[in-house]
Amino acid sequence: MSVLGLDCGGSGSRWVVLDTDGDPLARGTGPPLAGHLFEAAARQSAIDALRTLCADIRASGATIDAVVAGITGLSATGPEAGAVAAMLAAGVGAAPERVTVVNDIAIAYRAAFPDSPGILVYAGTGSVALHVAADGRESRAGGHGCMIDDAGSGFAIGQQALRWLMREADRAGNLPSGALAEALLARVGGRDWLAIRAYAYADSRRHIGLLALAVAEAAAAGDPVAKDILRDAGEALAALARALETRVGTQPVALSGRAAALHPLIFETFAKFLAPACPRRLELDPAEAAARMALTAAAG
Amino acid sequence: MSVLGLDCGGSGSRWVVLDTDGDPLARGTGPPLAGHLFEAAARQSAIDALRTLCADIRASGATIDAVVAGITGLSATGPEAGAVAAMLAAGVGAAPERVTVVNDIAIAYRAAFPDSPGILVYAGTGSVALHVAADGRESRAGGHGCMIDDAGSGFAIGQQALRWLMREADRAGNLPSGALAEALLARVGGRDWLAIRAYAYADSRRHIGLLALAVAEAAAAGDPVAKDILRDAGEALAALARALETRVGTQPVALSGRAAALHPLIFETFAKFLAPACPRRLELDPAEAAARMALTAAAG
């Protein structure tokens, strides 16, 4: 017997197959997959991503008995979750009743606070904070998407960097030099406004979110603007936790998600703005956390 | 003989027909029309908007001999300008060689600085600053669109208000009260996150830009948050002028566009941040400015 855990987000997907002892049998990455199924193009892209993931998982040769998948932007009680679960069951050959599809944040929350409540701040392409009370009642802050806010997210980090780049260019009449500009332009794949515009406006949410990787590279090389952008992100993520604290009181706080793991400055700043609340960084791989949930469910 | 001036933007279109004496024969408004023709849906919506506008103009009974149209987001030298010009010529029955389609900012610039150079800051759904040197060379600042910046624009004003609304809701657990919240929710047409999300994520650029009207209403009613948002917009628009000044030197500065005209606080703040540069507000109706350009061209 083996179980599958999936962690699907706006910048990419990860999966892991564990055996009954909890040891990894196979791992892989795949295309981005988000539950933002408002429009036909996004829906088709999600279906294509699921097909690719299932084909790769089948190619690993593992027999999948149970699945837990966390998918960004998707409500566990919405119709999309049922549709994705049915596709996953068919795609990896598992019984439909042993496939669970939830929001990716739900997985991270369970991994961070398996027994008692807390506040999880989660920063991927988007950003959100979640508290689940002892009675199961959920409270959220953030999670309003890139057109409204998503402060501290990969999208916000990439957008702030792109804004800095263009404002510098506006003042000087040409693009700035330095580590941050070079890292951004390398990801954009061009060195003029037409290339930047084409990059940013095709698949905006994902492409701008991916620029957060360039900001992290530049910060690692010592770029002061890149460092400031990451500090701003840490502060914005702390503000999400503080917003929830005004409603649910002081709680243990955990920070998770790929954007939060970009560079140590994010967690350092986050912790500084939450000094008395004992924040901790969550190092657990969400795909593995999902697989462990599947293992527990299958054993229970 | 009569001439047509059109001013087409992301939140709506205006047109005016003038007789040879420059007196208005007919005026009208129409659906939004932007030159952001990257994708099929936007292109179809632009074609539909043009058809509606042409039908209304024909219904006015005027015989159109010359046309000047300013369309947001469109390059005068790009293929879209030619396509729109051909449709307009056929739609209103003018000779194709007497139809000129340019960017809406070009019209505002000509209206503000007919004889000698200056800096025009233009705030509609987006924001941009333009300087045209005596030798015809153009310099721009801003104009990078809502996914990157557009500070001081109608979109930025609406987005800042929406962000305030949701951050307040995150802290309190429910939507805030007061003039700004009420004005925003009235435009959204609902009072919960699902309604706000549906409003903001369907036709984001235009819908969020329209919320600037709610901010202006709330500021007129004395709401302090709404006033701060409009002051921020005025400061951001001044920063666009200052960015250009670092490249082209101090110039006469004019502020124009529908977002700039939302509330006196925008111009007041703009002027304060540009104290020595003699900024002035441009009151001219851009559709009428376009029509006057058509009249001059037709007479010349």
XYZ file of C-alpha atoms in Angstrom:
600
model
C 0.000 0.000 0.000
C 1.126 3.545 -0.602
C -0.357 7.013 -0.289
C -0.039 10.217 -2.315
C 0.294 13.760 -1.037
C -0.068 16.706 -3.415
C 0.658 20.399 -2.862
C -0.588 22.474 -5.777
C 0.016 26.225 -5.999
C 0.093 29.131 -8.399
C 3.800 28.786 -9.160
C 4.035 24.983 -9.372
C 2.963 21.654 -7.865
C 4.799 19.054 -5.766
C 3.851 15.483 -4.949
C 5.228 12.649 -2.869
C 4.298 8.959 -2.548
C 4.923 7.363 0.867
C 4.899 3.670 1.781
C 3.064 2.395 4.897
C 6.113 3.145 7.038
C 5.997 6.779 5.910
C 9.115 6.490 3.795
C 9.145 8.256 0.420
C 8.810 5.986 -2.609
C 8.689 8.707 -5.241
C 8.607 12.489 -5.510
C 8.003 14.939 -8.319
C 7.144 18.453 -9.366
C 4.653 19.604 -11.953
C 2.907 22.564 -13.552
C 1.059 25.204 -11.500
C -2.491 24.371 -10.516
C -4.859 26.799 -8.810
C -8.504 26.511 -7.887
C -9.274 29.935 -9.384
C -11.727 28.396 -11.798
C -13.687 31.568 -12.588
C -12.908 31.463 -16.268
C -12.607 28.880 -19.000
C -8.883 29.440 -19.657
C -7.940 28.883 -15.994
C -10.162 25.789 -15.836
C -8.553 24.241 -18.918
C -5.083 24.977 -17.606
C -5.981 23.276 -14.278
C -7.297 20.194 -16.095
C -4.121 20.013 -18.209
C -1.954 20.349 -15.092
C -3.873 17.551 -13.335
C -3.422 15.252 -16.355
C 0.334 15.898 -16.423
C 0.642 15.275 -12.668
C -1.383 12.027 -12.803
C 0.664 10.733 -15.749
C 3.926 11.420 -13.873
C 2.608 9.772 -10.694
C 1.456 6.681 -12.639
C 4.878 6.561 -14.314
C 6.459 6.193 -10.846
C 4.909 2.698 -10.730
C 3.413 3.143 -7.240
C -0.047 1.777 -6.397
C -1.961 4.646 -4.788
C -4.473 3.668 -2.108
C -5.266 7.066 -0.639
C -4.731 10.686 -1.661
C -4.744 14.021 0.117
C -4.306 17.055 -2.152
C -4.006 20.693 -1.097
C -4.846 23.134 -3.870
C -4.439 26.873 -3.613
C -7.511 29.056 -4.059
C -9.925 26.140 -3.779
C -12.690 25.708 -1.221
C -12.975 22.204 0.243
C -16.767 22.486 0.164
C -17.026 24.006 -3.335
C -17.952 22.089 -6.500
C -14.386 22.446 -7.870
C -13.003 20.293 -5.025
C -15.346 17.443 -6.007
C -14.428 17.726 -9.679
C -10.691 17.737 -8.922
C -11.092 14.760 -6.537
C -12.904 12.735 -9.223
C -10.183 13.528 -11.796
C -7.426 12.614 -9.326
C -9.110 9.313 -8.394
C -9.437 8.322 -12.053
C -5.969 9.647 -12.897
C -3.979 7.726 -10.257
C -6.332 4.728 -9.947
C -7.469 5.320 -6.352
C -10.985 4.717 -5.007
C -12.913 8.042 -5.132
C -13.864 7.817 -1.422
C -10.164 7.709 -0.497
C -9.311 10.951 -2.292
C -9.535 14.168 -0.275
C -9.100 17.595 -1.859
C -8.763 20.640 0.373
C -7.305 24.109 0.276
C -3.496 24.054 0.514
C -3.703 26.210 3.631
C -5.753 23.549 5.423
C -2.848 21.119 4.994
C -0.274 23.581 6.261
C -2.535 24.404 9.240
C -2.952 20.733 10.196
C 0.807 20.237 9.860
C 1.533 23.266 12.083
C -1.204 22.758 14.684
C -2.200 19.078 14.752
C -3.588 19.186 18.302
C -4.353 22.700 19.562
C -5.291 25.975 17.843
C -2.894 28.629 16.587
C -2.485 31.148 13.790
C -0.923 29.998 10.546
C 0.336 32.651 8.146
C 0.770 31.194 4.703
C 2.604 32.962 1.876
C 2.662 31.421 -1.567
C 1.774 33.323 -4.721
C -0.931 34.828 -2.461
C -1.031 35.372 1.316
C -3.524 34.485 4.039
C -3.709 33.844 7.792
C -5.886 31.108 9.287
C -7.047 30.242 12.802
C -9.226 27.240 13.550
C -10.858 27.388 16.975
C -11.265 24.303 19.174
C -14.909 24.099 17.998
C -13.763 24.015 14.339
C -14.786 27.571 13.501
C -12.383 29.147 10.998
C -11.202 32.780 11.024
C -9.179 34.219 8.171
C -7.292 37.410 7.380
C -5.988 38.287 3.933
C -6.456 35.886 1.052
C -8.134 38.566 -1.068
C -6.072 37.957 -4.170
C -3.628 40.011 -6.189
C -6.153 42.560 -7.507
C -7.016 43.691 -3.959
C -4.104 42.974 -1.620
C -2.073 39.780 -1.000
C 0.545 41.802 0.935
C 3.624 39.751 1.811
C 2.927 37.209 -0.933
C 5.202 36.153 -3.793
C 3.012 38.265 -6.077
C 3.398 41.341 -3.845
C 7.187 40.840 -3.641
C 7.465 40.512 -7.426
C 5.152 43.474 -8.018
C 7.075 45.709 -5.619
C 10.335 44.811 -7.404
C 8.836 45.478 -10.840
C 7.436 48.806 -9.614
C 10.881 49.776 -8.276
C 12.452 48.821 -11.635
C 10.047 50.927 -13.707
C 10.097 53.927 -11.338
C 13.905 53.963 -11.510
C 13.668 53.742 -15.303
C 11.149 56.623 -15.318
C 13.592 58.843 -13.441
C 16.734 57.907 -15.370
C 15.318 57.317 -18.828
C 16.712 53.787 -18.903
C 16.656 50.617 -16.795
C 18.827 50.618 -13.647
C 21.847 48.355 -13.182
C 22.718 46.255 -10.123
C 21.898 42.817 -8.753
C 18.132 43.262 -8.406
C 17.637 44.724 -11.894
C 19.796 42.000 -13.441
C 17.987 39.188 -11.601
C 14.573 40.581 -12.618
C 15.529 41.093 -16.273
C 17.042 37.601 -16.473
C 13.652 36.140 -15.413
C 11.736 38.492 -17.711
C 13.935 37.385 -20.615
C 14.334 40.855 -22.116
C 15.745 44.294 -21.416
C 13.093 46.774 -22.555
C 9.564 47.845 -21.654
C 7.977 45.780 -24.435
C 9.600 42.604 -23.053
C 8.673 43.517 -19.468
C 5.089 44.296 -20.471
C 4.757 41.054 -22.416
C 6.112 39.080 -19.431
C 4.002 40.825 -16.783
C 0.695 40.884 -18.655
C 0.727 37.309 -19.973
C -0.274 35.129 -17.012
C 0.194 38.084 -14.623
C -0.432 36.414 -11.280
C 2.033 33.581 -11.824
C 4.672 35.522 -13.785
C 4.841 38.420 -11.338
C 4.856 35.933 -8.437
C 7.857 34.138 -9.974
C 9.835 37.408 -9.859
C 9.960 36.912 -6.066
C 12.643 34.295 -6.816
C 14.716 37.017 -8.494
C 14.280 39.280 -5.453
C 15.513 36.461 -3.182
C 18.557 35.882 -5.437
C 19.406 39.576 -5.389
C 18.985 39.762 -1.597
C 21.317 36.764 -1.221
C 23.838 38.745 -3.299
C 23.462 41.655 -0.836
C 21.228 43.991 -2.872
C 19.803 46.558 -0.396
C 16.553 47.232 -2.323
C 15.827 43.507 -2.565
C 16.430 43.174 1.180
C 14.016 46.029 1.900
C 11.343 44.379 -0.252
C 11.715 41.104 1.679
C 11.585 42.949 5.014
C 8.376 44.661 3.855
C 6.943 41.230 3.052
C 7.831 39.920 6.520
C 6.161 42.933 8.122
C 3.029 42.521 5.967
C 2.789 38.839 6.922
C 3.101 39.773 10.607
C 0.237 42.265 10.079
C -1.967 39.387 8.883
C -1.268 37.495 12.135
C -1.925 40.632 14.185
C -5.237 41.235 12.399
C -6.377 37.748 13.472
C -5.073 38.276 17.016
C -7.447 41.220 17.450
C -10.296 38.738 16.909
C -9.069 35.484 18.464
C -6.499 36.625 21.030
C -2.789 35.850 21.226
C -1.985 32.422 19.823
C 1.075 30.431 18.812
C 1.948 31.675 15.326
C 3.535 29.707 12.477
C 4.725 30.932 9.083
C 4.686 28.639 6.086
C 4.542 28.589 2.272
C 7.086 28.886 -0.514
C 7.218 32.692 -0.514
C 7.906 32.732 3.246
C 10.868 30.390 2.659
C 12.458 32.575 -0.045
C 15.011 34.207 2.255
C 15.693 34.282 6.055
C 14.948 38.045 6.170
C 11.239 37.346 5.720
C 10.948 35.210 8.833
C 13.338 37.415 10.824
C 11.192 40.501 10.142
C 7.962 38.559 10.671
C 9.179 37.386 14.098
C 10.335 40.882 15.077
C 6.844 42.308 14.529
C 5.283 39.501 16.564
C 7.781 39.459 19.420
C 5.628 38.190 22.288
C 3.727 35.579 20.282
C 6.473 32.946 19.861
C 6.287 32.675 16.098
C 7.950 29.730 14.451
C 8.821 28.895 10.929
C 7.265 25.782 9.507
C 9.859 23.763 7.631
C 7.604 20.846 6.765
C 7.097 20.045 3.085
C 3.329 20.547 2.462
C 3.184 17.673 -0.058
C 4.670 15.366 2.579
C 2.267 16.749 5.202
C -0.604 15.905 2.832
C 0.755 12.386 2.294
C 1.036 11.881 6.083
C -2.603 12.969 6.442
C -3.508 10.350 3.797
C -1.502 7.740 5.698
C -3.293 8.523 8.960
C -6.671 8.427 7.238
C -5.863 5.141 5.473
C -4.662 3.552 8.712
C -7.596 4.824 10.769
C -19.928 70.086 -42.494
C -19.333 68.748 -39.002
C -16.544 66.974 -37.140
C -16.458 64.283 -34.482
C -14.237 64.074 -31.402
C -14.046 60.885 -29.374
C -12.449 60.235 -25.993
C -12.424 56.523 -25.198
C -11.163 55.178 -21.854
C -11.308 52.191 -19.582
C -14.317 53.420 -17.629
C -16.376 54.834 -20.505
C -16.351 56.822 -23.756
C -17.500 60.347 -24.631
C -18.089 61.949 -28.008
C -19.047 65.339 -29.359
C -19.989 66.582 -32.844
C -19.089 70.213 -33.632
C -20.255 72.357 -36.548
C -17.818 74.496 -38.589
C -18.157 77.309 -36.068
C -17.024 74.975 -33.285
C -20.465 74.822 -31.681
C -21.670 71.464 -30.370
C -24.346 69.759 -32.476
C -24.551 66.541 -30.471
C -22.887 64.835 -27.529
C -23.036 61.380 -26.028
C -21.450 58.788 -23.801
C -20.850 55.130 -24.476
C -19.309 51.900 -23.258
C -15.628 51.664 -22.221
C -13.140 51.129 -25.003
C -9.450 50.464 -24.460
C -6.666 49.621 -26.858
C -5.477 46.738 -24.648
C -6.061 44.271 -27.443
C -3.782 41.503 -26.161
C -6.541 38.969 -25.882
C -9.594 37.942 -27.851
C -12.130 38.915 -25.164
C -10.801 42.488 -24.917
C -10.714 42.792 -28.709
C -14.330 41.659 -29.071
C -15.436 44.030 -26.331
C -13.659 46.918 -28.115
C -15.351 46.059 -31.418
C -18.761 45.905 -29.708
C -18.132 49.264 -28.015
C -17.151 50.861 -31.349
C -20.339 49.536 -33.003
C -22.502 50.968 -30.211
C -20.743 54.352 -30.383
C -21.044 54.568 -34.187
C -24.745 53.659 -34.079
C -25.407 56.405 -31.500
C -23.424 58.965 -33.503
C -25.307 58.069 -36.718
C -28.572 58.368 -34.798
C -27.675 61.993 -34.004
C -28.240 62.718 -37.695
C -24.981 64.662 -38.163
C -22.888 64.267 -41.316
C -19.349 63.575 -40.145
C -16.563 64.927 -42.360
C -13.555 64.418 -40.095
C -12.817 62.465 -36.926
C -10.162 62.583 -34.241
C -10.382 59.806 -31.630
C -8.230 59.380 -28.535
C -8.205 55.840 -27.200
C -6.548 54.790 -23.969
C -3.836 52.151 -24.127
C -3.448 52.392 -27.881
C -0.337 53.322 -29.801
C -0.916 55.718 -32.721
C 1.605 53.773 -34.803
C 0.405 50.264 -33.855
C -1.820 48.066 -36.066
C -4.776 48.492 -33.666
C -4.960 52.232 -34.440
C -5.380 51.467 -38.164
C -8.051 48.851 -37.489
C -10.006 51.173 -35.192
C -9.713 54.044 -37.725
C -11.109 51.842 -40.505
C -14.044 50.743 -38.328
C -14.775 54.334 -37.290
C -14.679 55.574 -40.894
C -17.140 52.895 -42.014
C -19.258 53.313 -38.852
C -19.857 57.073 -39.105
C -19.555 57.390 -42.901
C -16.384 59.519 -42.997
C -13.606 59.195 -45.572
C -10.868 56.928 -44.121
C -8.138 59.531 -44.765
C -10.019 62.023 -42.559
C -10.115 59.729 -39.518
C -7.231 60.005 -37.047
C -6.858 57.616 -34.113
C -4.304 58.379 -31.429
C -3.662 57.641 -27.784
C -6.001 59.616 -25.510
C -2.990 61.166 -23.803
C -1.818 62.679 -27.103
C -5.101 64.615 -27.287
C -4.835 65.879 -23.744
C -1.199 66.883 -24.344
C -2.076 68.862 -27.483
C -4.923 70.541 -25.633
C -2.653 71.492 -22.705
C 0.453 72.496 -24.678
C -0.573 73.497 -28.206
C 2.496 75.660 -28.836
C 5.395 74.948 -26.451
C 6.501 71.878 -24.459
C 5.428 70.963 -20.937
C 4.648 67.954 -18.777
C 1.154 66.547 -18.881
C 0.121 64.193 -16.077
C -2.915 62.206 -17.098
C -4.978 60.133 -14.675
C -7.800 57.989 -15.987
C -8.253 54.333 -15.103
C -4.421 54.301 -15.451
C -1.843 57.054 -14.956
C 1.007 58.421 -17.084
C 3.089 61.568 -17.576
C 4.138 62.802 -21.014
C 6.601 65.401 -22.280
C 7.061 66.140 -25.972
C 10.247 68.065 -26.715
C 10.422 70.819 -29.345
C 11.972 68.268 -31.740
C 9.000 65.923 -31.259
C 10.797 63.394 -29.057
C 8.460 61.909 -26.430
C 9.394 61.071 -22.827
C 7.028 59.188 -20.556
C 6.819 58.202 -16.901
C 4.320 55.723 -15.528
C 1.759 54.131 -17.819
C 2.833 50.646 -16.770
C -0.657 49.348 -16.113
C -2.500 48.095 -13.065
C -0.475 44.885 -12.602
C 2.742 46.881 -12.110
C 1.938 50.370 -10.845
C -0.512 53.034 -12.137
C -0.094 55.014 -8.896
C -2.524 57.942 -8.638
C -4.913 56.406 -11.178
C -8.582 55.585 -10.764
C -7.556 51.945 -10.466
C -5.037 52.721 -7.700
C -7.612 54.834 -5.821
C -10.218 52.054 -6.056
C -7.695 49.381 -5.096
C -6.471 51.331 -2.069
C -10.077 51.758 -0.892
C -10.865 48.076 -1.370
C -7.668 47.120 0.475
C -8.654 49.410 3.366
C -12.135 47.823 3.440
C -10.842 44.253 3.596
C -8.065 45.009 6.112
C -10.624 46.621 8.409
C -12.854 43.566 7.972
C -9.887 41.284 8.751
C -9.319 43.055 12.050
C -12.947 43.324 13.141
C -14.385 40.132 11.690
C -16.954 42.100 9.711
C -17.128 44.982 7.230
C -16.654 48.489 8.655
C -19.371 51.140 8.676
C -19.084 54.794 7.641
C -19.325 56.827 4.445
C -16.466 55.185 2.552
C -17.557 51.607 3.290
C -21.161 52.424 2.366
C -20.190 54.128 -0.904
C -17.946 51.206 -1.889
C -20.514 48.535 -1.028
C -23.240 50.417 -2.909
C -21.097 50.246 -6.071
C -20.135 46.617 -5.438
C -23.825 45.754 -5.096
C -23.367 43.397 -2.136
C -22.261 43.308 1.478
C -20.075 40.203 1.838
C -16.748 38.882 0.593
C -18.343 36.717 -2.104
C -20.044 39.782 -3.621
C -16.854 41.865 -3.329
C -14.771 39.105 -4.899
C -17.237 38.638 -7.753
C -17.235 42.404 -8.408
C -13.458 42.874 -8.186
C -12.419 39.817 -10.195
C -14.889 40.145 -13.073
C -13.461 42.885 -15.326
C -10.964 43.887 -12.586
C -9.318 46.892 -14.190
C -12.565 48.685 -15.002
C -14.563 47.609 -11.925
C -11.851 48.532 -9.420
C -11.268 51.810 -11.301
C -14.977 52.663 -10.978
C -14.666 52.426 -7.182
C -12.699 55.698 -7.374
C -16.114 57.348 -7.876
C -17.202 55.931 -4.507
C -14.038 57.291 -2.869
C -14.778 60.741 -4.294
C -18.383 60.581 -2.993
C -17.191 59.593 0.477
C -14.545 62.358 0.488
C -17.220 64.881 -0.483
C -19.190 63.650 2.545
C -16.130 64.314 4.733
C -14.804 60.755 5.174
C -11.193 61.072 6.441
C -9.932 57.765 4.966
C -11.339 58.679 1.551
C -9.628 62.076 1.768
C -6.300 60.438 2.627
C -6.620 58.112 -0.378
C -7.229 61.084 -2.700
C -4.272 62.968 -1.190
C -2.086 59.898 -1.795
C -3.237 59.901 -5.421
C -2.344 63.589 -5.813
C 1.110 62.936 -4.367
C 1.658 59.918 -6.649
C 0.672 61.987 -9.701
C 3.124 64.712 -8.648
C 5.821 62.012 -8.396
C 5.206 61.145 -12.064
C 5.826 64.779 -13.039
C 8.944 64.902 -10.865
C 10.293 61.697 -12.443
C 10.066 63.369 -15.874
C 11.586 66.602 -14.552
C 14.769 64.724 -13.620
C 15.133 63.916 -17.330
C 13.768 66.982 -19.145
C 14.171 69.770 -16.601
C 11.517 71.935 -14.971
C 8.540 72.531 -17.273
C 5.034 73.905 -17.053
C 2.950 71.057 -15.645
C -0.706 70.265 -16.356
C -2.951 67.642 -14.780
C -5.805 66.103 -16.725
C -8.018 63.012 -16.984
C -11.208 61.859 -15.321
C -9.532 60.477 -12.186
C -7.706 63.779 -11.629
C -11.071 65.578 -11.732
C -12.705 63.332 -9.116
C -12.215 65.729 -6.205
C -10.341 69.051 -5.592
C -8.043 67.342 -3.041
C -6.229 65.521 -5.852
C -5.148 68.705 -7.619
C -4.473 70.532 -4.354
C -2.066 67.818 -3.211
C -0.550 67.487 -6.686
C 0.175 71.236 -6.778
C 1.642 71.203 -3.253
C 4.241 68.606 -4.245
C 5.175 70.590 -7.357
C 5.256 74.042 -5.795
C 7.804 75.810 -8.009
C 6.598 74.326 -11.301
C 3.348 76.290 -11.769
C 1.057 73.294 -12.206
C -2.379 73.905 -13.611
C -5.440 71.808 -13.880
C -6.747 71.134 -17.342
C -10.499 71.615 -17.431
C -10.958 70.969 -21.132
C -13.211 68.102 -22.163
C -10.920 65.662 -24.066
C -13.674 64.683 -26.534
C -14.140 68.352 -27.356
C -10.368 68.820 -27.634
C -10.320 65.942 -30.134
C -13.172 67.488 -32.098
C -11.315 70.843 -32.228
C -8.251 69.037 -33.571
C -10.474 67.510 -36.264
C -11.859 70.958 -37.074
C -8.384 72.448 -37.423
C -7.280 69.547 -39.627
C -10.414 69.770 -41.782
C -9.982 73.535 -42.222
C -6.241 73.295 -42.944
